[in-house]
mmCIF file of C-alpha atoms in Angstrom:
data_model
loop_
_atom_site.group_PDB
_atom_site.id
_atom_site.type_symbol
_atom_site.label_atom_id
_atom_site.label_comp_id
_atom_site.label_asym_id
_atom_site.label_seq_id
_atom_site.Cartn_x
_atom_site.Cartn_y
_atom_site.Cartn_z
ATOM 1 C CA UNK A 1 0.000 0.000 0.000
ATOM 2 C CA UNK A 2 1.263 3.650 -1.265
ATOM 3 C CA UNK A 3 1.468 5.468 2.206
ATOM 4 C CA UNK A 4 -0.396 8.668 2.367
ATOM 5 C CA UNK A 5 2.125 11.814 1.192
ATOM 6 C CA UNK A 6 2.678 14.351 3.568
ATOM 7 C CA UNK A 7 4.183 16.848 1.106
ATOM 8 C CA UNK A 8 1.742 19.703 0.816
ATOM 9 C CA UNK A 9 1.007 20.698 -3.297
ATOM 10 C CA UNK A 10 4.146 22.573 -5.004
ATOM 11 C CA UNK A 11 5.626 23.033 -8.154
ATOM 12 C CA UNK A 12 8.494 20.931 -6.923
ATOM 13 C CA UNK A 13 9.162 17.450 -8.129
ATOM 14 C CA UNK A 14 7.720 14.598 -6.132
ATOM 15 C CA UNK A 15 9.321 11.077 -7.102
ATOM 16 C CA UNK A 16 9.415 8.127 -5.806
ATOM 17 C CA UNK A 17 11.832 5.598 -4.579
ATOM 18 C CA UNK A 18 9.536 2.228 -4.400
ATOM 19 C CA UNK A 19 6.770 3.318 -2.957
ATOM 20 C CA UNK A 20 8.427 5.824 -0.621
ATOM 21 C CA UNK A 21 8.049 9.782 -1.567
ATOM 22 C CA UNK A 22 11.196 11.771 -1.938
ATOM 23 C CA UNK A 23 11.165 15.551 -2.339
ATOM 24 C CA UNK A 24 13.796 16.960 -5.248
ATOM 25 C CA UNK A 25 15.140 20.068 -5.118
ATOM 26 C CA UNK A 26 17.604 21.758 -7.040
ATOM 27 C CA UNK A 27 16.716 25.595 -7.064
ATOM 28 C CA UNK A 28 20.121 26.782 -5.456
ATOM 29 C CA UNK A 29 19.397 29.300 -2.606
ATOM 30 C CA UNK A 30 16.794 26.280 -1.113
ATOM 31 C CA UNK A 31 19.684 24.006 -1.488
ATOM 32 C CA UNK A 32 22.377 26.137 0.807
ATOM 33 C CA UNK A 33 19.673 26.782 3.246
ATOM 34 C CA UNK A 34 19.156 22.910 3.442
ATOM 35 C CA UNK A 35 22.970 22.052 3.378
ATOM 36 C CA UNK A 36 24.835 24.802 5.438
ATOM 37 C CA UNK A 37 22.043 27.142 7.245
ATOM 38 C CA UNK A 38 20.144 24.546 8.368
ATOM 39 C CA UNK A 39 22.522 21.653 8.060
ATOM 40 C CA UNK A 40 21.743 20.828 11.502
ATOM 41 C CA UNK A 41 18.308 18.922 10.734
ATOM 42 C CA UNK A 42 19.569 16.931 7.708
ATOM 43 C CA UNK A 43 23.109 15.985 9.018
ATOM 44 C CA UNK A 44 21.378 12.545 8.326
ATOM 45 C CA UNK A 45 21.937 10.383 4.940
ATOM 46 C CA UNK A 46 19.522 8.268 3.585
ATOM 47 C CA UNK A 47 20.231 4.931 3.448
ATOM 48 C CA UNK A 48 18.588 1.837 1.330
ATOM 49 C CA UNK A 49 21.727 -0.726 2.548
ATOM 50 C CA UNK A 50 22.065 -3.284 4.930
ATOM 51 C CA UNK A 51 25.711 -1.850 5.985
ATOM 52 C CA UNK A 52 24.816 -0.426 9.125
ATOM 53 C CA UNK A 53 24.492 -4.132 10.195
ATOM 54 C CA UNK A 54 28.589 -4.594 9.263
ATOM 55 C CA UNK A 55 30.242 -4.052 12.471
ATOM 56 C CA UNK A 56 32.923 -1.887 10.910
ATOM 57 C CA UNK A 57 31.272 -0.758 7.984
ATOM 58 C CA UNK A 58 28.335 0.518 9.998
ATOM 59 C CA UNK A 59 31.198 2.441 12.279
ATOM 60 C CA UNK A 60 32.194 5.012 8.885
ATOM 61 C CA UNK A 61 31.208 8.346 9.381
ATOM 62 C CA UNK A 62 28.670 8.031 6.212
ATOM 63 C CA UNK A 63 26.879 5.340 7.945
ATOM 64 C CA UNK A 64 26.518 6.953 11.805
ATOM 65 C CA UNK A 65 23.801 9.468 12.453
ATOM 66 C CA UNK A 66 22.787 11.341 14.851
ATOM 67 C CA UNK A 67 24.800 12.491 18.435
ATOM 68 C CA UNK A 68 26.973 9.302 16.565
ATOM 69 C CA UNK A 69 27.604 11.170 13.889
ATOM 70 C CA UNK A 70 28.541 14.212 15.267
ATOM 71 C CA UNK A 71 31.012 13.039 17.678
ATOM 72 C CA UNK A 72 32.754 11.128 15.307
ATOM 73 C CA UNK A 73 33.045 13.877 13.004
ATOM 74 C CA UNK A 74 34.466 16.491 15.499
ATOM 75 C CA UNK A 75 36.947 14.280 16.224
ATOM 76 C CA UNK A 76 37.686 13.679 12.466
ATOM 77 C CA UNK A 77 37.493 17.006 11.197
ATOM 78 C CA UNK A 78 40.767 18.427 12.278
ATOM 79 C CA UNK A 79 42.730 15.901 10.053
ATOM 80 C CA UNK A 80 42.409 17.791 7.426
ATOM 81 C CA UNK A 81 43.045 21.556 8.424
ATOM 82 C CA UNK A 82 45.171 23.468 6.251
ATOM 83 C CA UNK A 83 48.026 22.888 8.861
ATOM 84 C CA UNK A 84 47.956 18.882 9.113
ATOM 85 C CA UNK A 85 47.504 19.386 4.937
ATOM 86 C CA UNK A 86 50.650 21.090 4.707
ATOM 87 C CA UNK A 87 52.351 18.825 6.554
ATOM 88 C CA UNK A 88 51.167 16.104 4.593
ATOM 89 C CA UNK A 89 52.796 18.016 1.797
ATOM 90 C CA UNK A 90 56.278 16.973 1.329
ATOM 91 C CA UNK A 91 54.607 13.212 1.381
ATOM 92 C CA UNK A 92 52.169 14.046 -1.362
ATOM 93 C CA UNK A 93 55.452 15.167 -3.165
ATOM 94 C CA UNK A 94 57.030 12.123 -3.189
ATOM 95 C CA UNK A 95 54.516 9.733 -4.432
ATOM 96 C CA UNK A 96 54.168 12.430 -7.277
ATOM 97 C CA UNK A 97 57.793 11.968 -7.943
ATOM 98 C CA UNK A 98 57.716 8.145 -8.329
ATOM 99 C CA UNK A 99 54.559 8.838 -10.296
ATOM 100 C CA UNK A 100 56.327 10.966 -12.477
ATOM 101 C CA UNK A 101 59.662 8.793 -13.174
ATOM 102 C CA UNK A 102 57.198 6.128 -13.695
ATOM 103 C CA UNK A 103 55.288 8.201 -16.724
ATOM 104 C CA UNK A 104 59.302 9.435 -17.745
ATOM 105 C CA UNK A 105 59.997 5.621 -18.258
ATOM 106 C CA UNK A 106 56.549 5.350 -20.120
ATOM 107 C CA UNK A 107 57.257 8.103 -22.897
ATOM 108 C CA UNK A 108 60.849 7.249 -23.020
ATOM 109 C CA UNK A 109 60.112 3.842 -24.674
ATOM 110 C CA UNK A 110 56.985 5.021 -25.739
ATOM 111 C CA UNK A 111 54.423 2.665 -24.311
ATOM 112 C CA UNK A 112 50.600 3.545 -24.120
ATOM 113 C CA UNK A 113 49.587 3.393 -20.198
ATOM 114 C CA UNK A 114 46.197 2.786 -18.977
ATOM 115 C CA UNK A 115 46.017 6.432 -17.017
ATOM 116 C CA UNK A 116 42.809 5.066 -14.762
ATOM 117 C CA UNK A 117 45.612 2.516 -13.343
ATOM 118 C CA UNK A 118 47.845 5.192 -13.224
ATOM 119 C CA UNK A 119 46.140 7.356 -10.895
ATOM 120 C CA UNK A 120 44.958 4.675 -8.990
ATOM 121 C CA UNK A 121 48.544 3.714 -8.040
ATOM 122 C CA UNK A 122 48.865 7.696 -7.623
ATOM 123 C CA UNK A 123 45.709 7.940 -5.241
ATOM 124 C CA UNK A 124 46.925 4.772 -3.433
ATOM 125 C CA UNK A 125 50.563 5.540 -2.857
ATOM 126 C CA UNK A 126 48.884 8.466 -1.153
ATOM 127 C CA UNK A 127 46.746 7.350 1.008
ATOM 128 C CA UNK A 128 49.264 4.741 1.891
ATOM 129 C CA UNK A 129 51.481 7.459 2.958
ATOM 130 C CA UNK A 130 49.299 9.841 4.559
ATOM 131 C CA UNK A 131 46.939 7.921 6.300
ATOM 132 C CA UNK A 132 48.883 4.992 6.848
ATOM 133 C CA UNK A 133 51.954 5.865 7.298
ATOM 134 C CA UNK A 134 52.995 3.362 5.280
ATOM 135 C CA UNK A 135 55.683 3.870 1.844
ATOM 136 C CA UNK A 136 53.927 0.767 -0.472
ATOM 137 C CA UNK A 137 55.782 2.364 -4.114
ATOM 138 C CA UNK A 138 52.777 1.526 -5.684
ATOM 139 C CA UNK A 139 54.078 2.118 -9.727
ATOM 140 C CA UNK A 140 56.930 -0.354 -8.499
ATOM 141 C CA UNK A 141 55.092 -3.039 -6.946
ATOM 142 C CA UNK A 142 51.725 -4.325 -8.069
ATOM 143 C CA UNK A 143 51.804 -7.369 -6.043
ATOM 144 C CA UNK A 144 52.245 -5.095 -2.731
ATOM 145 C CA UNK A 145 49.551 -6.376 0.026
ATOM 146 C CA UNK A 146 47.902 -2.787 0.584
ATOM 147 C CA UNK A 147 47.850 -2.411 -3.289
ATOM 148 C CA UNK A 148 46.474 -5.915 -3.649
ATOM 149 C CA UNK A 149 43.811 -5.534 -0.826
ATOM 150 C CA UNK A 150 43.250 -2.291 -1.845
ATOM 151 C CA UNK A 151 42.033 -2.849 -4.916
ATOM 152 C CA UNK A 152 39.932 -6.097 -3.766
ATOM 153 C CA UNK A 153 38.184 -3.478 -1.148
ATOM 154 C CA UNK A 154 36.298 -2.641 -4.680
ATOM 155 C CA UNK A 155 35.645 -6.319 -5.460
ATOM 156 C CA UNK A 156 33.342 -6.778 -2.348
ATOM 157 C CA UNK A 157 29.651 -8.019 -3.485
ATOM 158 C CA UNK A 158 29.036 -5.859 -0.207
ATOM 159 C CA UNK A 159 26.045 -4.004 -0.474
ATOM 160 C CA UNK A 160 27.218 -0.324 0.784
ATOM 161 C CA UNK A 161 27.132 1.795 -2.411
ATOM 162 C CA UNK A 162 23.709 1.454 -3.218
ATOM 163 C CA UNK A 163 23.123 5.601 -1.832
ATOM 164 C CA UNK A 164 24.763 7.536 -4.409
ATOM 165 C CA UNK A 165 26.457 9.852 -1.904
ATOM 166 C CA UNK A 166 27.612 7.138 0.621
ATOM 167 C CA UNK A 167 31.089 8.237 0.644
ATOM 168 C CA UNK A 168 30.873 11.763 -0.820
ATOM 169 C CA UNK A 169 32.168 14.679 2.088
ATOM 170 C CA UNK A 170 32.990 18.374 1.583
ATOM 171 C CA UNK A 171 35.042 19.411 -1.226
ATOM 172 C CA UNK A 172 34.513 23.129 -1.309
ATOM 173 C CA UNK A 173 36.585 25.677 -0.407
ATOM 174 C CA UNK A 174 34.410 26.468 2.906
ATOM 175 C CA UNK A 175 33.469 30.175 3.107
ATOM 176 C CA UNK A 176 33.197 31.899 6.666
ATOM 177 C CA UNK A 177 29.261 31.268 7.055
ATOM 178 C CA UNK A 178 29.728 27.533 6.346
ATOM 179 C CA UNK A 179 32.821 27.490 8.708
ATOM 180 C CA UNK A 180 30.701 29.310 11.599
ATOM 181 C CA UNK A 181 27.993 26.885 10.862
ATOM 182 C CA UNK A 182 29.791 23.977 11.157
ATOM 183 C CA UNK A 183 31.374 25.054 14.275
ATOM 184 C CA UNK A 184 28.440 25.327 15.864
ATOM 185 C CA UNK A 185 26.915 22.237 15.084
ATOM 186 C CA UNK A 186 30.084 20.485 16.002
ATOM 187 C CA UNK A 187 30.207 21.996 19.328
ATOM 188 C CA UNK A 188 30.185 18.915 21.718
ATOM 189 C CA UNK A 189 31.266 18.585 25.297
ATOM 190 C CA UNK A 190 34.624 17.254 26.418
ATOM 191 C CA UNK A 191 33.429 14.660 27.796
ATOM 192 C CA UNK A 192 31.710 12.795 24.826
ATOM 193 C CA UNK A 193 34.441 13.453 22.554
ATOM 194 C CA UNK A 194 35.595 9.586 22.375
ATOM 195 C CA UNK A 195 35.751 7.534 20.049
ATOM 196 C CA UNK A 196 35.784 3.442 19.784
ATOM 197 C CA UNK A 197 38.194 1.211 18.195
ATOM 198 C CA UNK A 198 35.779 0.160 15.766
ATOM 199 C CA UNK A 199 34.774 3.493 14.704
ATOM 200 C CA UNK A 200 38.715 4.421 14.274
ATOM 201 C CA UNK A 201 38.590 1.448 11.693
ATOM 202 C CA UNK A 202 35.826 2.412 10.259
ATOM 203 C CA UNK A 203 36.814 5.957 9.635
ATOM 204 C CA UNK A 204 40.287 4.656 8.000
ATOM 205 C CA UNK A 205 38.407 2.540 5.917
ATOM 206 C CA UNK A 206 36.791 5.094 4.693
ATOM 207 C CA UNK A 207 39.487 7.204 4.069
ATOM 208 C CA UNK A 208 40.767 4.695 1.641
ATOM 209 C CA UNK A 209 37.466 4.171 -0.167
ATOM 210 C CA UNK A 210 36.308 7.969 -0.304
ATOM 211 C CA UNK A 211 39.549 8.813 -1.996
ATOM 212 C CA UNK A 212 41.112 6.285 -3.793
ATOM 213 C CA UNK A 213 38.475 5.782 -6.620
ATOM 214 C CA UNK A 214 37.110 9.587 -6.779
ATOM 215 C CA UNK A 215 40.402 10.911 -7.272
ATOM 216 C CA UNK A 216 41.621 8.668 -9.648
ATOM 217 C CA UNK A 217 38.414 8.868 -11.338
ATOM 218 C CA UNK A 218 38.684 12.811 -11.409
ATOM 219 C CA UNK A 219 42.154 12.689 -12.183
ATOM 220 C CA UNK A 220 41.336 10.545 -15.484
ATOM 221 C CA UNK A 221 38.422 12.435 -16.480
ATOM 222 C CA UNK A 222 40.724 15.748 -15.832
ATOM 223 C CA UNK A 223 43.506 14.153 -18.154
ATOM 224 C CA UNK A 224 40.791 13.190 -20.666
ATOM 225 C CA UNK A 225 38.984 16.737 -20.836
ATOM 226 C CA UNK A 226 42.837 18.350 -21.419
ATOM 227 C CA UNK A 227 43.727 16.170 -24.144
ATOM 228 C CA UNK A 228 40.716 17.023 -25.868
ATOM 229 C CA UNK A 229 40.941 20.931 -24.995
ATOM 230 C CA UNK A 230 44.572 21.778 -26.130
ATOM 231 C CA UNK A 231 44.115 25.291 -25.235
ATOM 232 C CA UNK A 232 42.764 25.173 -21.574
ATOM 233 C CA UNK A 233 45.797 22.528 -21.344
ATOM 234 C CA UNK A 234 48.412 25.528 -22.661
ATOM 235 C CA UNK A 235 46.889 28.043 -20.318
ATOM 236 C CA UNK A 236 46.944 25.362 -16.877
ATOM 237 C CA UNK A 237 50.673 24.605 -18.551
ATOM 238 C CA UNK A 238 51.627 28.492 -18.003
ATOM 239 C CA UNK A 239 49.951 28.911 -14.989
ATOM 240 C CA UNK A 240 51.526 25.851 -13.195
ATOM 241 C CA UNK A 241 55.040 26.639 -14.747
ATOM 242 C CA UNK A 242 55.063 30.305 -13.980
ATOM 243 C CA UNK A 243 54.020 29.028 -10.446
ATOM 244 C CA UNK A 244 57.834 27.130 -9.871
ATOM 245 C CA UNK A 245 60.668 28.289 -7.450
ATOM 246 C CA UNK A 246 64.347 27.875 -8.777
ATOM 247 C CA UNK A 247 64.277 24.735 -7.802
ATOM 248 C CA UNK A 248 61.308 23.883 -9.767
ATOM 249 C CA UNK A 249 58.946 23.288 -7.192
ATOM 250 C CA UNK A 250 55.534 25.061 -6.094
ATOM 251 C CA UNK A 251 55.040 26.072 -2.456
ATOM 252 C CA UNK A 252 51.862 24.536 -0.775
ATOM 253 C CA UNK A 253 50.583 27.673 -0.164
ATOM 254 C CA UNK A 254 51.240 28.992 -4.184
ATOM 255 C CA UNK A 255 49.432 25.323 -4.938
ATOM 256 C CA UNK A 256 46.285 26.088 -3.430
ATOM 257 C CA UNK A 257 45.721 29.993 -4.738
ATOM 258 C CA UNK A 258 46.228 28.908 -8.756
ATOM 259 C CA UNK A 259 42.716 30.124 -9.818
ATOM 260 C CA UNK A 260 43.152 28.738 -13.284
ATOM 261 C CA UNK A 261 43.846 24.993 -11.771
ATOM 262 C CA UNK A 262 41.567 25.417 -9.076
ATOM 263 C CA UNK A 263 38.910 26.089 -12.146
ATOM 264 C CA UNK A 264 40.107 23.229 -13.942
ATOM 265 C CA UNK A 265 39.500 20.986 -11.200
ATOM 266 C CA UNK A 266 35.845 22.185 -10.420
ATOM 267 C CA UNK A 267 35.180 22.141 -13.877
ATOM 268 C CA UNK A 268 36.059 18.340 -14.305
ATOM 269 C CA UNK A 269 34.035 17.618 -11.069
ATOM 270 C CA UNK A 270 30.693 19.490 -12.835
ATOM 271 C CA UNK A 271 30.792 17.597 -15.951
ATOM 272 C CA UNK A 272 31.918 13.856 -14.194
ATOM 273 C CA UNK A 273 30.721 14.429 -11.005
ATOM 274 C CA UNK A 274 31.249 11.170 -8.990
ATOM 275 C CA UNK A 275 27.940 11.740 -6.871
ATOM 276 C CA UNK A 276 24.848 11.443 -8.696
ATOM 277 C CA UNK A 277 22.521 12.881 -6.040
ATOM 278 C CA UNK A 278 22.808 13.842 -2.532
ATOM 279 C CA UNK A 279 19.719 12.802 -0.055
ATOM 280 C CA UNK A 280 19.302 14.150 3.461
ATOM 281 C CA UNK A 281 16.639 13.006 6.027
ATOM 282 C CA UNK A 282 14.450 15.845 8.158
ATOM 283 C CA UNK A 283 15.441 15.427 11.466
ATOM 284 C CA UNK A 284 12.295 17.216 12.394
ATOM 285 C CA UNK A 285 9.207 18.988 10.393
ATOM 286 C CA UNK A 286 10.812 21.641 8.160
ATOM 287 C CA UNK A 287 9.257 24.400 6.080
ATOM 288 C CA UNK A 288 11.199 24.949 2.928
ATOM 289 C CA UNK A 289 11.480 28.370 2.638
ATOM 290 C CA UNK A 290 8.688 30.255 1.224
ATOM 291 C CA UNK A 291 7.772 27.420 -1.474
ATOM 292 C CA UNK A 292 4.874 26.547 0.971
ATOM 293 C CA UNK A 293 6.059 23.210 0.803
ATOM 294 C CA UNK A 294 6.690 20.970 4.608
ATOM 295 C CA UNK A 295 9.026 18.296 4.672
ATOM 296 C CA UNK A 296 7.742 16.058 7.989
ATOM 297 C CA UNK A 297 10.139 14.579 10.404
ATOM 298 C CA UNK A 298 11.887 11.200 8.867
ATOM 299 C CA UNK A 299 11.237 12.302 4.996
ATOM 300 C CA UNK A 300 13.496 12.388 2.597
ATOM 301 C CA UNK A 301 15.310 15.242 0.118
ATOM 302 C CA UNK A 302 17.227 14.793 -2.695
ATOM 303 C CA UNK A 303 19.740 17.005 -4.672
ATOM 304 C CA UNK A 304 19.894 15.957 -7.568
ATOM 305 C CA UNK A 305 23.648 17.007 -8.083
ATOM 306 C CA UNK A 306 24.057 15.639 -11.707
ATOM 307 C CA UNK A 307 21.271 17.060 -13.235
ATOM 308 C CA UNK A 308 21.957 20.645 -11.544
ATOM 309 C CA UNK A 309 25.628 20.401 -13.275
ATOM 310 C CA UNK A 310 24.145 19.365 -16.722
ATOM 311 C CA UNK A 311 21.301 22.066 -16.776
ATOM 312 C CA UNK A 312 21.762 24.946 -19.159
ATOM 313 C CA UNK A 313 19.901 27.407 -16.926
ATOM 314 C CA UNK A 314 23.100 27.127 -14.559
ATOM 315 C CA UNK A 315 25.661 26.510 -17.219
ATOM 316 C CA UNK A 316 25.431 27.742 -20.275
ATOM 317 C CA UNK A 317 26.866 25.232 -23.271
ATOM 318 C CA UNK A 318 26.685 22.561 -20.031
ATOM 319 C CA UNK A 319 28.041 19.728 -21.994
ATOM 320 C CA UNK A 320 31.043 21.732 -22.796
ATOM 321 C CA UNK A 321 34.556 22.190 -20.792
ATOM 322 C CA UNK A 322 34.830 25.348 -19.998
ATOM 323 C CA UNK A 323 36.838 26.037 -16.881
ATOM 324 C CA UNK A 324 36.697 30.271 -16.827
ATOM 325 C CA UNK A 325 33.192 29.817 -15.608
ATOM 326 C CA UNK A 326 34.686 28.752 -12.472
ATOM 327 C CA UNK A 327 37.529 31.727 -12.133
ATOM 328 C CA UNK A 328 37.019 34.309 -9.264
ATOM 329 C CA UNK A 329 35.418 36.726 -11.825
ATOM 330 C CA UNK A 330 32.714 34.563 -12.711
#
């Protein structure tokens, strides 16, 4: 039996998911008011799997909800302030290097490479690194156990990526109303900040699995959209050279202010987007704005993130790569 909807009548898009109602929304301002000014009453994902169940699995930061959730995730977020990424640096640095030597050996005897394996190695030697503190030489060594197991974490017939945005987390640059947001939600007392050591193996697992196949992914579809687009790849080429010390390196904190990169990056992650859609659950009744519309307590909404990066009424010529759209002017 279809249950009764609760959604009041709107111009918005009601769909369903079996016989469950889900509320889309992709009108922008609605969508920040959801996701950073009210972030507080759908800090909750929606989930259709049976990984909650997993003992460790259910332990990752995407699974948890709730008081759960946000102790676990104001313990987490500090790893990556700009001060722990700067000193993660140097280590980022040298898995580039091997990656590099690795390509140099490549074009020297000029062999085709498969550049989704490639990254992948890139991503994991990474990780490996970072996280781990562990130096695997991933181009090198195939048959290394963490690049082995690694790769067989993505073999699994485990049902935990049936929600689109299980493993997706923040990747924009935060401005100072999301920062004072998030403070506030994360505000905890001393005394429950603790965390398990289940949940500490569930948060490096998903470490590994947020970045190792979104980053290669991006960094493929990145290489992809440049080889087709000579010219953006001539003006990223300037920018990026112009960018070197004597020694032909680029300071972290030159890295992260290259506008023209930064907009190649963001530009890649519109038109392959590795989320699909992003649903939140209403902690509690919600009006949405001043659409007349109520989202009740336990009800889902979706952003549908793919269709808001392919829709010409945000970006013009939206199946073209056009990174300027994304430059500080724009």
């Amino acid at each position: 039996m279809i249950p009764q909807l609760k959604f009041q009548q709107h111009e918005g898009k009601l769909i369903f998911s079996g016989n469950t109602p889900l509320l889309q929304v992709a009108e922008p301002k609605l969508i920040k008011q959801i996701l950073v000014k009210d972030f507080h009453i759908f800090s909750d994902r929606n989930s259709v799997s049976k990984s909650k169940e997993h003992p460790i699995v259910g332990k990752m930061l995407a699974e948890l909800q709730g008081e759960d959730w946000k102790r676990v995730r104001s313990i987490t977020t500090p790893i990556f302030t700009s001060g722990k990424m700067r000193k993660m640096y140097p280590m980022v640095r040298q898995s580039v290097e091997g990656f590099m030597n690795t390509l140099s050996e490549y074009a020297k005897d000029k062999h085709e490479i498969n550049a989704k394996n490639m990254y992948g190695c890139l991503t994991m030697d990474v990780i490996a690194n970072c996280a781990f503190a562990t130096k695997i030489n991933a181009f090198k060594d195939p048959n290394n156990a963490f690049v082995v197991n690694g790769r067989d974490v993505f073999k699994v017939p485990d049902n935990i990526n049936d929600e689109s945005d299980r493993y997706e987390e923040h990747h924009i640059n935060q401005g100072e109303e999301e920062l004072e947001i998030e403070k506030k939600i994360l505000s905890i007392k001393q005394s429950n900040k603790f965390i398990t050591e289940d949940e500490m193996i569930g948060q490096g697992f998903i470490v590994f699995i947020a970045g190792y196949e979104t980053t290669a992914t991006t960094l493929s579809f990145c290489s992809y959209e440049l080889a087709l687009n000579p010219d953006v790849q001539q003006k990223l080429y300037k920018e990026v050279m112009s960018s070197m010390d004597t020694n032909g390196e680029i300071d972290y904190e030159v890295l992260t202010k290259l506008p023209f990169l930064d907009a190649v990056i963001a530009e890649t992650l519109r038109l392959h987007s590795p989320v699909v859609k992003i649903s939140k659950i209403a902690a509690q009744d919600y009006k949405l704005g001043n659409t007349g519309i109520t989202v009740f307590k336990g009800q889902v909404v979706e952003i549908p993130v793919h269709a808001i990066h392919h829709s010409e009424d945000f970006y013009p010529n939206p199946k073209k790569f056009i990174p300027d759209r994304f430059l500080p002017e724009n």
